[in-house]
GROMACS .gro file of C-alpha atoms in nm:
model
  403
    1UNK     CA    1   7.022  -2.194  -2.547
    2UNK     CA    2   6.810  -2.311  -2.254
    3UNK     CA    3   6.505  -2.377  -2.471
    4UNK     CA    4   6.718  -2.572  -2.717
    5UNK     CA    5   6.840  -2.788  -2.430
    6UNK     CA    6   6.484  -2.847  -2.316
    7UNK     CA    7   6.378  -2.972  -2.658
    8UNK     CA    8   6.694  -3.182  -2.681
    9UNK     CA    9   6.619  -3.340  -2.347
   10UNK     CA   10   6.263  -3.413  -2.449
   11UNK     CA   11   6.372  -3.585  -2.771
   12UNK     CA   12   6.633  -3.783  -2.579
   13UNK     CA   13   6.372  -3.911  -2.336
   14UNK     CA   14   6.092  -3.960  -2.583
   15UNK     CA   15   6.201  -4.315  -2.662
   16UNK     CA   16   6.169  -4.401  -2.294
   17UNK     CA   17   5.806  -4.291  -2.258
   18UNK     CA   18   5.614  -4.594  -2.381
   19UNK     CA   19   5.813  -4.839  -2.171
   20UNK     CA   20   5.781  -4.611  -1.869
   21UNK     CA   21   5.404  -4.571  -1.882
   22UNK     CA   22   5.314  -4.922  -1.766
   23UNK     CA   23   5.548  -4.894  -1.470
   24UNK     CA   24   5.416  -4.550  -1.383
   25UNK     CA   25   5.055  -4.666  -1.377
   26UNK     CA   26   5.136  -4.948  -1.137
   27UNK     CA   27   5.378  -4.763  -0.915
   28UNK     CA   28   5.185  -4.441  -0.873
   29UNK     CA   29   4.858  -4.621  -0.828
   30UNK     CA   30   5.028  -4.782  -0.529
   31UNK     CA   31   5.161  -4.445  -0.422
   32UNK     CA   32   4.815  -4.291  -0.418
   33UNK     CA   33   4.680  -4.577  -0.205
   34UNK     CA   34   4.920  -4.487   0.073
   35UNK     CA   35   4.920  -4.179   0.293
   36UNK     CA   36   4.995  -3.857   0.108
   37UNK     CA   37   5.006  -3.498   0.221
   38UNK     CA   38   5.012  -3.278  -0.086
   39UNK     CA   39   4.977  -2.935   0.074
   40UNK     CA   40   4.990  -3.015   0.445
   41UNK     CA   41   5.364  -2.969   0.492
   42UNK     CA   42   5.398  -2.631   0.323
   43UNK     CA   43   5.514  -2.354   0.556
   44UNK     CA   44   5.641  -2.002   0.493
   45UNK     CA   45   5.883  -2.020   0.784
   46UNK     CA   46   6.232  -1.943   0.657
   47UNK     CA   47   6.102  -1.816   0.322
   48UNK     CA   48   6.316  -1.546   0.157
   49UNK     CA   49   6.142  -1.311  -0.083
   50UNK     CA   50   6.370  -1.192  -0.362
   51UNK     CA   51   6.258  -0.884  -0.555
   52UNK     CA   52   6.383  -0.886  -0.914
   53UNK     CA   53   6.361  -0.582  -1.143
   54UNK     CA   54   6.546  -0.636  -1.467
   55UNK     CA   55   6.486  -0.271  -1.561
   56UNK     CA   56   6.688  -0.150  -1.262
   57UNK     CA   57   6.991   0.000  -1.439
   58UNK     CA   58   7.135   0.135  -1.114
   59UNK     CA   59   7.220  -0.218  -0.993
   60UNK     CA   60   7.327  -0.348  -1.336
   61UNK     CA   61   7.703  -0.406  -1.343
   62UNK     CA   62   7.955  -0.546  -1.592
   63UNK     CA   63   8.076  -0.902  -1.541
   64UNK     CA   64   8.404  -0.776  -1.396
   65UNK     CA   65   8.221  -0.595  -1.112
   66UNK     CA   66   8.013  -0.904  -1.026
   67UNK     CA   67   8.269  -1.183  -1.059
   68UNK     CA   68   8.640  -1.246  -1.063
   69UNK     CA   69   8.811  -1.543  -1.224
   70UNK     CA   70   8.936  -1.774  -0.949
   71UNK     CA   71   9.098  -2.046  -1.162
   72UNK     CA   72   9.094  -2.224  -1.497
   73UNK     CA   73   9.106  -2.603  -1.518
   74UNK     CA   74   9.169  -2.770  -1.854
   75UNK     CA   75   9.042  -3.128  -1.833
   76UNK     CA   76   9.306  -3.377  -1.941
   77UNK     CA   77   9.230  -3.541  -2.275
   78UNK     CA   78   9.316  -3.910  -2.318
   79UNK     CA   79   9.186  -4.189  -2.540
   80UNK     CA   80   8.986  -4.341  -2.252
   81UNK     CA   81   8.871  -4.004  -2.118
   82UNK     CA   82   8.676  -3.810  -2.380
   83UNK     CA   83   8.408  -3.574  -2.250
   84UNK     CA   84   8.141  -3.453  -2.490
   85UNK     CA   85   7.872  -3.226  -2.346
   86UNK     CA   86   7.883  -3.161  -1.971
   87UNK     CA   87   7.550  -3.196  -1.791
   88UNK     CA   88   7.670  -3.144  -1.435
   89UNK     CA   89   7.983  -3.047  -1.239
   90UNK     CA   90   8.013  -3.143  -0.872
   91UNK     CA   91   8.273  -3.072  -0.602
   92UNK     CA   92   8.410  -3.379  -0.423
   93UNK     CA   93   8.659  -3.300  -0.148
   94UNK     CA   94   8.964  -3.173  -0.338
   95UNK     CA   95   8.841  -3.319  -0.668
   96UNK     CA   96   8.592  -3.242  -0.944
   97UNK     CA   97   8.321  -3.476  -1.075
   98UNK     CA   98   8.201  -3.426  -1.433
   99UNK     CA   99   7.888  -3.586  -1.579
  100UNK     CA  100   7.853  -3.630  -1.955
  101UNK     CA  101   7.501  -3.767  -1.985
  102UNK     CA  102   7.462  -3.804  -2.360
  103UNK     CA  103   7.789  -3.834  -2.552
  104UNK     CA  104   8.025  -4.054  -2.347
  105UNK     CA  105   7.754  -4.138  -2.088
  106UNK     CA  106   8.020  -4.123  -1.817
  107UNK     CA  107   8.094  -3.981  -1.474
  108UNK     CA  108   8.461  -3.888  -1.444
  109UNK     CA  109   8.680  -3.755  -1.161
  110UNK     CA  110   8.967  -3.504  -1.194
  111UNK     CA  111   9.202  -3.328  -0.957
  112UNK     CA  112   9.207  -2.948  -0.941
  113UNK     CA  113   9.477  -2.938  -1.209
  114UNK     CA  114   9.247  -3.121  -1.451
  115UNK     CA  115   9.434  -3.452  -1.434
  116UNK     CA  116   9.204  -3.746  -1.506
  117UNK     CA  117   9.184  -3.980  -1.207
  118UNK     CA  118   8.908  -4.237  -1.256
  119UNK     CA  119   8.551  -4.308  -1.359
  120UNK     CA  120   8.251  -4.353  -1.132
  121UNK     CA  121   8.056  -4.659  -1.242
  122UNK     CA  122   8.022  -4.786  -1.598
  123UNK     CA  123   7.744  -4.812  -1.852
  124UNK     CA  124   7.582  -5.156  -1.860
  125UNK     CA  125   7.317  -5.387  -1.713
  126UNK     CA  126   7.508  -5.526  -1.415
  127UNK     CA  127   7.433  -5.466  -1.046
  128UNK     CA  128   7.717  -5.211  -1.020
  129UNK     CA  129   7.645  -5.051  -1.359
  130UNK     CA  130   7.394  -4.792  -1.482
  131UNK     CA  131   7.177  -4.838  -1.790
  132UNK     CA  132   7.037  -4.483  -1.799
  133UNK     CA  133   7.245  -4.189  -1.678
  134UNK     CA  134   7.089  -3.861  -1.572
  135UNK     CA  135   7.098  -3.756  -1.209
  136UNK     CA  136   7.428  -3.760  -1.021
  137UNK     CA  137   7.486  -3.606  -0.679
  138UNK     CA  138   7.782  -3.587  -0.443
  139UNK     CA  139   7.842  -3.569  -0.070
  140UNK     CA  140   8.164  -3.373  -0.082
  141UNK     CA  141   8.244  -3.410   0.288
  142UNK     CA  142   8.205  -3.789   0.290
  143UNK     CA  143   8.356  -3.831  -0.058
  144UNK     CA  144   8.053  -4.021  -0.190
  145UNK     CA  145   7.902  -4.001  -0.540
  146UNK     CA  146   7.547  -4.125  -0.606
  147UNK     CA  147   7.402  -4.219  -0.943
  148UNK     CA  148   7.029  -4.258  -1.003
  149UNK     CA  149   6.982  -4.537  -1.258
  150UNK     CA  150   6.628  -4.516  -1.396
  151UNK     CA  151   6.685  -4.827  -1.608
  152UNK     CA  152   6.791  -5.042  -1.314
  153UNK     CA  153   6.558  -4.860  -1.072
  154UNK     CA  154   6.832  -4.813  -0.816
  155UNK     CA  155   7.054  -4.549  -0.656
  156UNK     CA  156   7.419  -4.655  -0.643
  157UNK     CA  157   7.685  -4.508  -0.415
  158UNK     CA  158   8.058  -4.500  -0.496
  159UNK     CA  159   8.359  -4.360  -0.316
  160UNK     CA  160   8.577  -4.094  -0.476
  161UNK     CA  161   8.806  -4.359  -0.629
  162UNK     CA  162   8.515  -4.528  -0.807
  163UNK     CA  163   8.477  -4.819  -0.565
  164UNK     CA  164   8.119  -4.944  -0.547
  165UNK     CA  165   7.977  -4.907  -0.194
  166UNK     CA  166   7.611  -5.001  -0.203
  167UNK     CA  167   7.283  -4.977  -0.390
  168UNK     CA  168   6.929  -4.901  -0.274
  169UNK     CA  169   6.610  -4.959  -0.476
  170UNK     CA  170   6.408  -4.665  -0.602
  171UNK     CA  171   6.069  -4.681  -0.428
  172UNK     CA  172   5.900  -4.529  -0.736
  173UNK     CA  173   5.981  -4.494  -1.102
  174UNK     CA  174   6.168  -4.163  -1.111
  175UNK     CA  175   6.436  -3.986  -1.311
  176UNK     CA  176   6.589  -3.841  -0.997
  177UNK     CA  177   6.605  -4.001  -0.654
  178UNK     CA  178   6.798  -3.846  -0.367
  179UNK     CA  179   6.847  -3.999  -0.019
  180UNK     CA  180   6.743  -3.764   0.263
  181UNK     CA  181   6.823  -4.006   0.546
  182UNK     CA  182   6.931  -4.371   0.556
  183UNK     CA  183   6.573  -4.483   0.493
  184UNK     CA  184   6.398  -4.179   0.341
  185UNK     CA  185   6.437  -4.064  -0.019
  186UNK     CA  186   6.279  -3.802  -0.244
  187UNK     CA  187   6.176  -3.911  -0.595
  188UNK     CA  188   6.116  -3.676  -0.884
  189UNK     CA  189   5.897  -3.798  -1.167
  190UNK     CA  190   5.990  -3.604  -1.477
  191UNK     CA  191   5.708  -3.393  -1.623
  192UNK     CA  192   5.782  -3.524  -1.969
  193UNK     CA  193   5.647  -3.871  -1.887
  194UNK     CA  194   5.432  -3.803  -1.582
  195UNK     CA  195   5.073  -3.923  -1.585
  196UNK     CA  196   4.816  -3.644  -1.586
  197UNK     CA  197   4.729  -3.545  -1.229
  198UNK     CA  198   4.986  -3.772  -1.061
  199UNK     CA  199   5.243  -3.624  -0.821
  200UNK     CA  200   5.584  -3.529  -0.957
  201UNK     CA  201   5.750  -3.517  -0.615
  202UNK     CA  202   5.723  -3.803  -0.363
  203UNK     CA  203   5.900  -3.837  -0.027
  204UNK     CA  204   5.889  -4.190   0.110
  205UNK     CA  205   6.082  -4.460   0.286
  206UNK     CA  206   6.232  -4.750   0.092
  207UNK     CA  207   5.919  -4.957   0.158
  208UNK     CA  208   5.705  -4.704  -0.039
  209UNK     CA  209   5.539  -4.556   0.268
  210UNK     CA  210   5.471  -4.204   0.148
  211UNK     CA  211   5.541  -3.914   0.382
  212UNK     CA  212   5.460  -3.643   0.130
  213UNK     CA  213   5.352  -3.614  -0.233
  214UNK     CA  214   5.272  -3.306  -0.432
  215UNK     CA  215   5.307  -3.096  -0.746
  216UNK     CA  216   5.070  -3.293  -0.970
  217UNK     CA  217   5.151  -3.274  -1.336
  218UNK     CA  218   4.927  -3.072  -1.564
  219UNK     CA  219   5.104  -3.177  -1.881
  220UNK     CA  220   4.903  -3.130  -2.197
  221UNK     CA  221   5.007  -3.133  -2.562
  222UNK     CA  222   5.343  -3.249  -2.688
  223UNK     CA  223   5.572  -3.116  -2.416
  224UNK     CA  224   5.604  -2.888  -2.119
  225UNK     CA  225   5.884  -2.649  -2.035
  226UNK     CA  226   6.074  -2.778  -1.730
  227UNK     CA  227   6.397  -2.710  -1.550
  228UNK     CA  228   6.679  -2.946  -1.646
  229UNK     CA  229   6.778  -2.960  -1.277
  230UNK     CA  230   6.440  -2.976  -1.104
  231UNK     CA  231   6.576  -3.176  -0.809
  232UNK     CA  232   6.925  -3.093  -0.689
  233UNK     CA  233   7.150  -3.118  -0.384
  234UNK     CA  234   7.362  -2.820  -0.280
  235UNK     CA  235   7.574  -2.916   0.019
  236UNK     CA  236   7.347  -3.047   0.294
  237UNK     CA  237   7.031  -2.903   0.136
  238UNK     CA  238   6.809  -3.059  -0.132
  239UNK     CA  239   6.599  -2.826  -0.348
  240UNK     CA  240   6.308  -2.871  -0.585
  241UNK     CA  241   6.224  -2.631  -0.867
  242UNK     CA  242   5.883  -2.694  -1.028
  243UNK     CA  243   5.804  -2.637  -1.396
  244UNK     CA  244   5.732  -2.297  -1.548
  245UNK     CA  245   5.365  -2.342  -1.473
  246UNK     CA  246   5.439  -2.305  -1.102
  247UNK     CA  247   5.722  -2.060  -1.156
  248UNK     CA  248   5.877  -1.822  -0.905
  249UNK     CA  249   5.903  -2.045  -0.595
  250UNK     CA  250   6.197  -2.270  -0.504
  251UNK     CA  251   6.142  -2.533  -0.233
  252UNK     CA  252   6.371  -2.702   0.016
  253UNK     CA  253   6.302  -3.075   0.051
  254UNK     CA  254   6.304  -3.229   0.399
  255UNK     CA  255   6.230  -3.587   0.515
  256UNK     CA  256   5.875  -3.480   0.606
  257UNK     CA  257   5.780  -3.245   0.324
  258UNK     CA  258   5.879  -2.930   0.136
  259UNK     CA  259   5.931  -2.575   0.257
  260UNK     CA  260   5.917  -2.265   0.035
  261UNK     CA  261   6.275  -2.136   0.041
  262UNK     CA  262   6.289  -1.857  -0.217
  263UNK     CA  263   5.998  -1.663  -0.361
  264UNK     CA  264   6.100  -1.464  -0.669
  265UNK     CA  265   5.893  -1.147  -0.686
  266UNK     CA  266   5.968  -1.059  -1.046
  267UNK     CA  267   5.861  -0.724  -1.187
  268UNK     CA  268   5.698  -0.796  -1.522
  269UNK     CA  269   5.413  -0.711  -1.754
  270UNK     CA  270   5.122  -0.929  -1.644
  271UNK     CA  271   5.096  -1.300  -1.571
  272UNK     CA  272   5.002  -1.615  -1.760
  273UNK     CA  273   4.633  -1.705  -1.750
  274UNK     CA  274   4.536  -2.057  -1.649
  275UNK     CA  275   4.365  -2.122  -1.982
  276UNK     CA  276   4.684  -2.031  -2.169
  277UNK     CA  277   4.887  -2.291  -1.977
  278UNK     CA  278   4.720  -2.576  -2.166
  279UNK     CA  279   4.816  -2.444  -2.509
  280UNK     CA  280   5.185  -2.459  -2.599
  281UNK     CA  281   5.167  -2.178  -2.857
  282UNK     CA  282   4.974  -1.941  -2.630
  283UNK     CA  283   5.197  -2.031  -2.339
  284UNK     CA  284   5.516  -1.946  -2.530
  285UNK     CA  285   5.358  -1.631  -2.676
  286UNK     CA  286   5.266  -1.509  -2.329
  287UNK     CA  287   5.613  -1.585  -2.194
  288UNK     CA  288   5.760  -1.368  -2.466
  289UNK     CA  289   5.534  -1.079  -2.367
  290UNK     CA  290   5.659  -1.076  -2.007
  291UNK     CA  291   5.946  -0.847  -1.919
  292UNK     CA  292   6.129  -1.138  -1.751
  293UNK     CA  293   6.060  -1.484  -1.615
  294UNK     CA  294   6.244  -1.747  -1.412
  295UNK     CA  295   6.369  -2.035  -1.625
  296UNK     CA  296   6.423  -2.280  -1.338
  297UNK     CA  297   6.803  -2.266  -1.314
  298UNK     CA  298   6.949  -2.140  -0.986
  299UNK     CA  299   7.255  -2.200  -0.771
  300UNK     CA  300   7.292  -2.161  -0.395
  301UNK     CA  301   7.621  -2.022  -0.265
  302UNK     CA  302   7.735  -1.928   0.086
  303UNK     CA  303   7.656  -1.558   0.065
  304UNK     CA  304   7.464  -1.541  -0.262
  305UNK     CA  305   7.207  -1.709  -0.483
  306UNK     CA  306   7.200  -1.675  -0.861
  307UNK     CA  307   6.875  -1.712  -1.055
  308UNK     CA  308   6.859  -1.779  -1.429
  309UNK     CA  309   6.613  -1.554  -1.612
  310UNK     CA  310   6.492  -1.505  -1.964
  311UNK     CA  311   6.403  -1.170  -2.111
  312UNK     CA  312   6.231  -1.104  -2.446
  313UNK     CA  313   6.462  -0.987  -2.721
  314UNK     CA  314   6.774  -1.053  -2.511
  315UNK     CA  315   7.059  -1.212  -2.707
  316UNK     CA  316   7.191  -1.394  -2.399
  317UNK     CA  317   7.052  -1.563  -2.090
  318UNK     CA  318   7.009  -1.308  -1.812
  319UNK     CA  319   7.050  -1.372  -1.442
  320UNK     CA  320   7.010  -1.201  -1.105
  321UNK     CA  321   7.269  -1.226  -0.826
  322UNK     CA  322   7.103  -1.204  -0.484
  323UNK     CA  323   7.320  -1.088  -0.193
  324UNK     CA  324   7.201  -1.251   0.129
  325UNK     CA  325   7.379  -0.987   0.340
  326UNK     CA  326   7.244  -0.686   0.150
  327UNK     CA  327   6.908  -0.851   0.072
  328UNK     CA  328   6.905  -0.717  -0.282
  329UNK     CA  329   6.971  -0.828  -0.638
  330UNK     CA  330   7.236  -0.721  -0.882
  331UNK     CA  331   7.218  -0.766  -1.257
  332UNK     CA  332   7.463  -0.781  -1.544
  333UNK     CA  333   7.495  -0.539  -1.833
  334UNK     CA  334   7.660  -0.807  -2.047
  335UNK     CA  335   7.985  -0.609  -2.074
  336UNK     CA  336   8.325  -0.743  -1.967
  337UNK     CA  337   8.684  -0.621  -1.976
  338UNK     CA  338   8.857  -0.954  -1.909
  339UNK     CA  339   8.792  -1.178  -2.210
  340UNK     CA  340   8.781  -1.489  -1.993
  341UNK     CA  341   8.467  -1.357  -1.821
  342UNK     CA  342   8.264  -1.409  -2.139
  343UNK     CA  343   8.222  -1.774  -2.029
  344UNK     CA  344   8.041  -1.664  -1.709
  345UNK     CA  345   7.727  -1.603  -1.915
  346UNK     CA  346   7.549  -1.905  -1.768
  347UNK     CA  347   7.622  -1.960  -1.394
  348UNK     CA  348   7.479  -2.309  -1.339
  349UNK     CA  349   7.709  -2.509  -1.111
  350UNK     CA  350   7.802  -2.410  -0.754
  351UNK     CA  351   8.146  -2.507  -0.631
  352UNK     CA  352   8.234  -2.395  -0.276
  353UNK     CA  353   8.163  -2.090  -0.062
  354UNK     CA  354   8.096  -1.809  -0.312
  355UNK     CA  355   8.260  -1.977  -0.612
  356UNK     CA  356   8.070  -2.126  -0.904
  357UNK     CA  357   8.200  -2.309  -1.209
  358UNK     CA  358   8.105  -2.304  -1.576
  359UNK     CA  359   8.250  -2.485  -1.874
  360UNK     CA  360   8.331  -2.408  -2.235
  361UNK     CA  361   8.399  -2.650  -2.516
  362UNK     CA  362   8.759  -2.623  -2.636
  363UNK     CA  363   8.643  -2.530  -2.986
  364UNK     CA  364   8.444  -2.241  -2.836
  365UNK     CA  365   8.746  -2.116  -2.641
  366UNK     CA  366   8.960  -2.133  -2.955
  367UNK     CA  367   8.694  -1.932  -3.141
  368UNK     CA  368   8.753  -1.635  -2.912
  369UNK     CA  369   9.130  -1.662  -2.900
  370UNK     CA  370   9.194  -1.323  -3.061
  371UNK     CA  371   8.948  -1.147  -2.830
  372UNK     CA  372   9.094  -1.308  -2.519
  373UNK     CA  373   9.449  -1.207  -2.615
  374UNK     CA  374   9.326  -0.854  -2.682
  375UNK     CA  375   9.144  -0.819  -2.348
  376UNK     CA  376   9.374  -1.020  -2.117
  377UNK     CA  377   9.731  -1.006  -2.004
  378UNK     CA  378   9.948  -1.205  -2.240
  379UNK     CA  379  10.066  -1.443  -1.968
  380UNK     CA  380   9.704  -1.519  -1.870
  381UNK     CA  381   9.604  -1.587  -2.231
  382UNK     CA  382   9.916  -1.799  -2.285
  383UNK     CA  383   9.825  -2.012  -1.982
  384UNK     CA  384   9.472  -2.067  -2.113
  385UNK     CA  385   9.571  -2.171  -2.466
  386UNK     CA  386   9.886  -2.367  -2.381
  387UNK     CA  387   9.830  -2.722  -2.512
  388UNK     CA  388   9.465  -2.651  -2.598
  389UNK     CA  389   9.328  -2.768  -2.934
  390UNK     CA  390   8.979  -2.779  -3.082
  391UNK     CA  391   8.967  -3.152  -2.998
  392UNK     CA  392   9.058  -3.109  -2.631
  393UNK     CA  393   8.820  -3.185  -2.349
  394UNK     CA  394   8.614  -2.893  -2.215
  395UNK     CA  395   8.767  -2.616  -2.007
  396UNK     CA  396   8.630  -2.544  -1.657
  397UNK     CA  397   8.627  -2.183  -1.537
  398UNK     CA  398   8.581  -2.102  -1.167
  399UNK     CA  399   8.441  -1.758  -1.078
  400UNK     CA  400   8.407  -1.591  -0.737
  401UNK     CA  401   8.118  -1.356  -0.666
  402UNK     CA  402   8.268  -1.035  -0.529
  403UNK     CA  403   7.993  -0.773  -0.492
   0.00000   0.00000   0.00000
């Protein structure tokens, strides 16, 4: 499913590439003229090495031993609130923010019962509107939602009720731009349109004075495999996950540079040769020969971190749950005894403490109705399917890590 999403994202952005190239040449030429520090700010201080062995059956547990269902939230469905495919889910005080990037192109807010409250911004060309929706982040404590508008080249801030607060210009042409301080931002240039050899990550002030730049693109051929959430904010930390070609290290972004945060020491059969990285077919063939590899998706929780993995011949996306207290990983056998845990297959969105959230389309939930009734208590299944139809908005499922 992840690879399908990657290709979908690339097709979605492909129409943007030609118009972006002129801007990129100008903006990143200016970026390179200013002070950069590609490798100078890397430090191993605070780095956590995570050993991952997908063949370790002793620490492979069923879903029920890893997670417990904390709550189910059915998003209210109204004529002016139709959610298609969820791209991101963010906590905001006692509310939930949902981003639908492609279908409704909307950012919507709900209470913890799923009641629709309001939208954040609207699609358009105005100063308080976004013309291209992708990256959305939230400061849950302050109740602020930020939208990076690549079309308008600005980052807009809204309060939890949807009131426009302010807008700052993007220093460089980037798909994702995240404020680190009042005057310092990090910009992520997507690999799909990056110029060969130019940096994909730039930390600068709003006047384009560069404090750090690094991770030059090595894109060749028609596309490159990248994480859909390369730049992301989890609480008060901002993380950067490079493309597959620099796999296995996750970085924390600071106002002055990046720090290696997690190094994934994955047990596997060999590594990818440099010459194979420039050929899409050889690259994919080599990936398939490895026992496991990091796909770029991860979530940071209070006591745990969860890393998305791919394994050859696996029928579902694997993952490793790292316990910070025990300093070890646990894996999933794929078995479950509570039918509602089948939707925990892809842990992608952190919520609070040790709780993460996933979503399922209503039609998908209805597809497994018989199984859920068979494996759950009747009252729990009744609560899930009460008022739910195939045309309903998606269902959010909150799971707590309990190992």
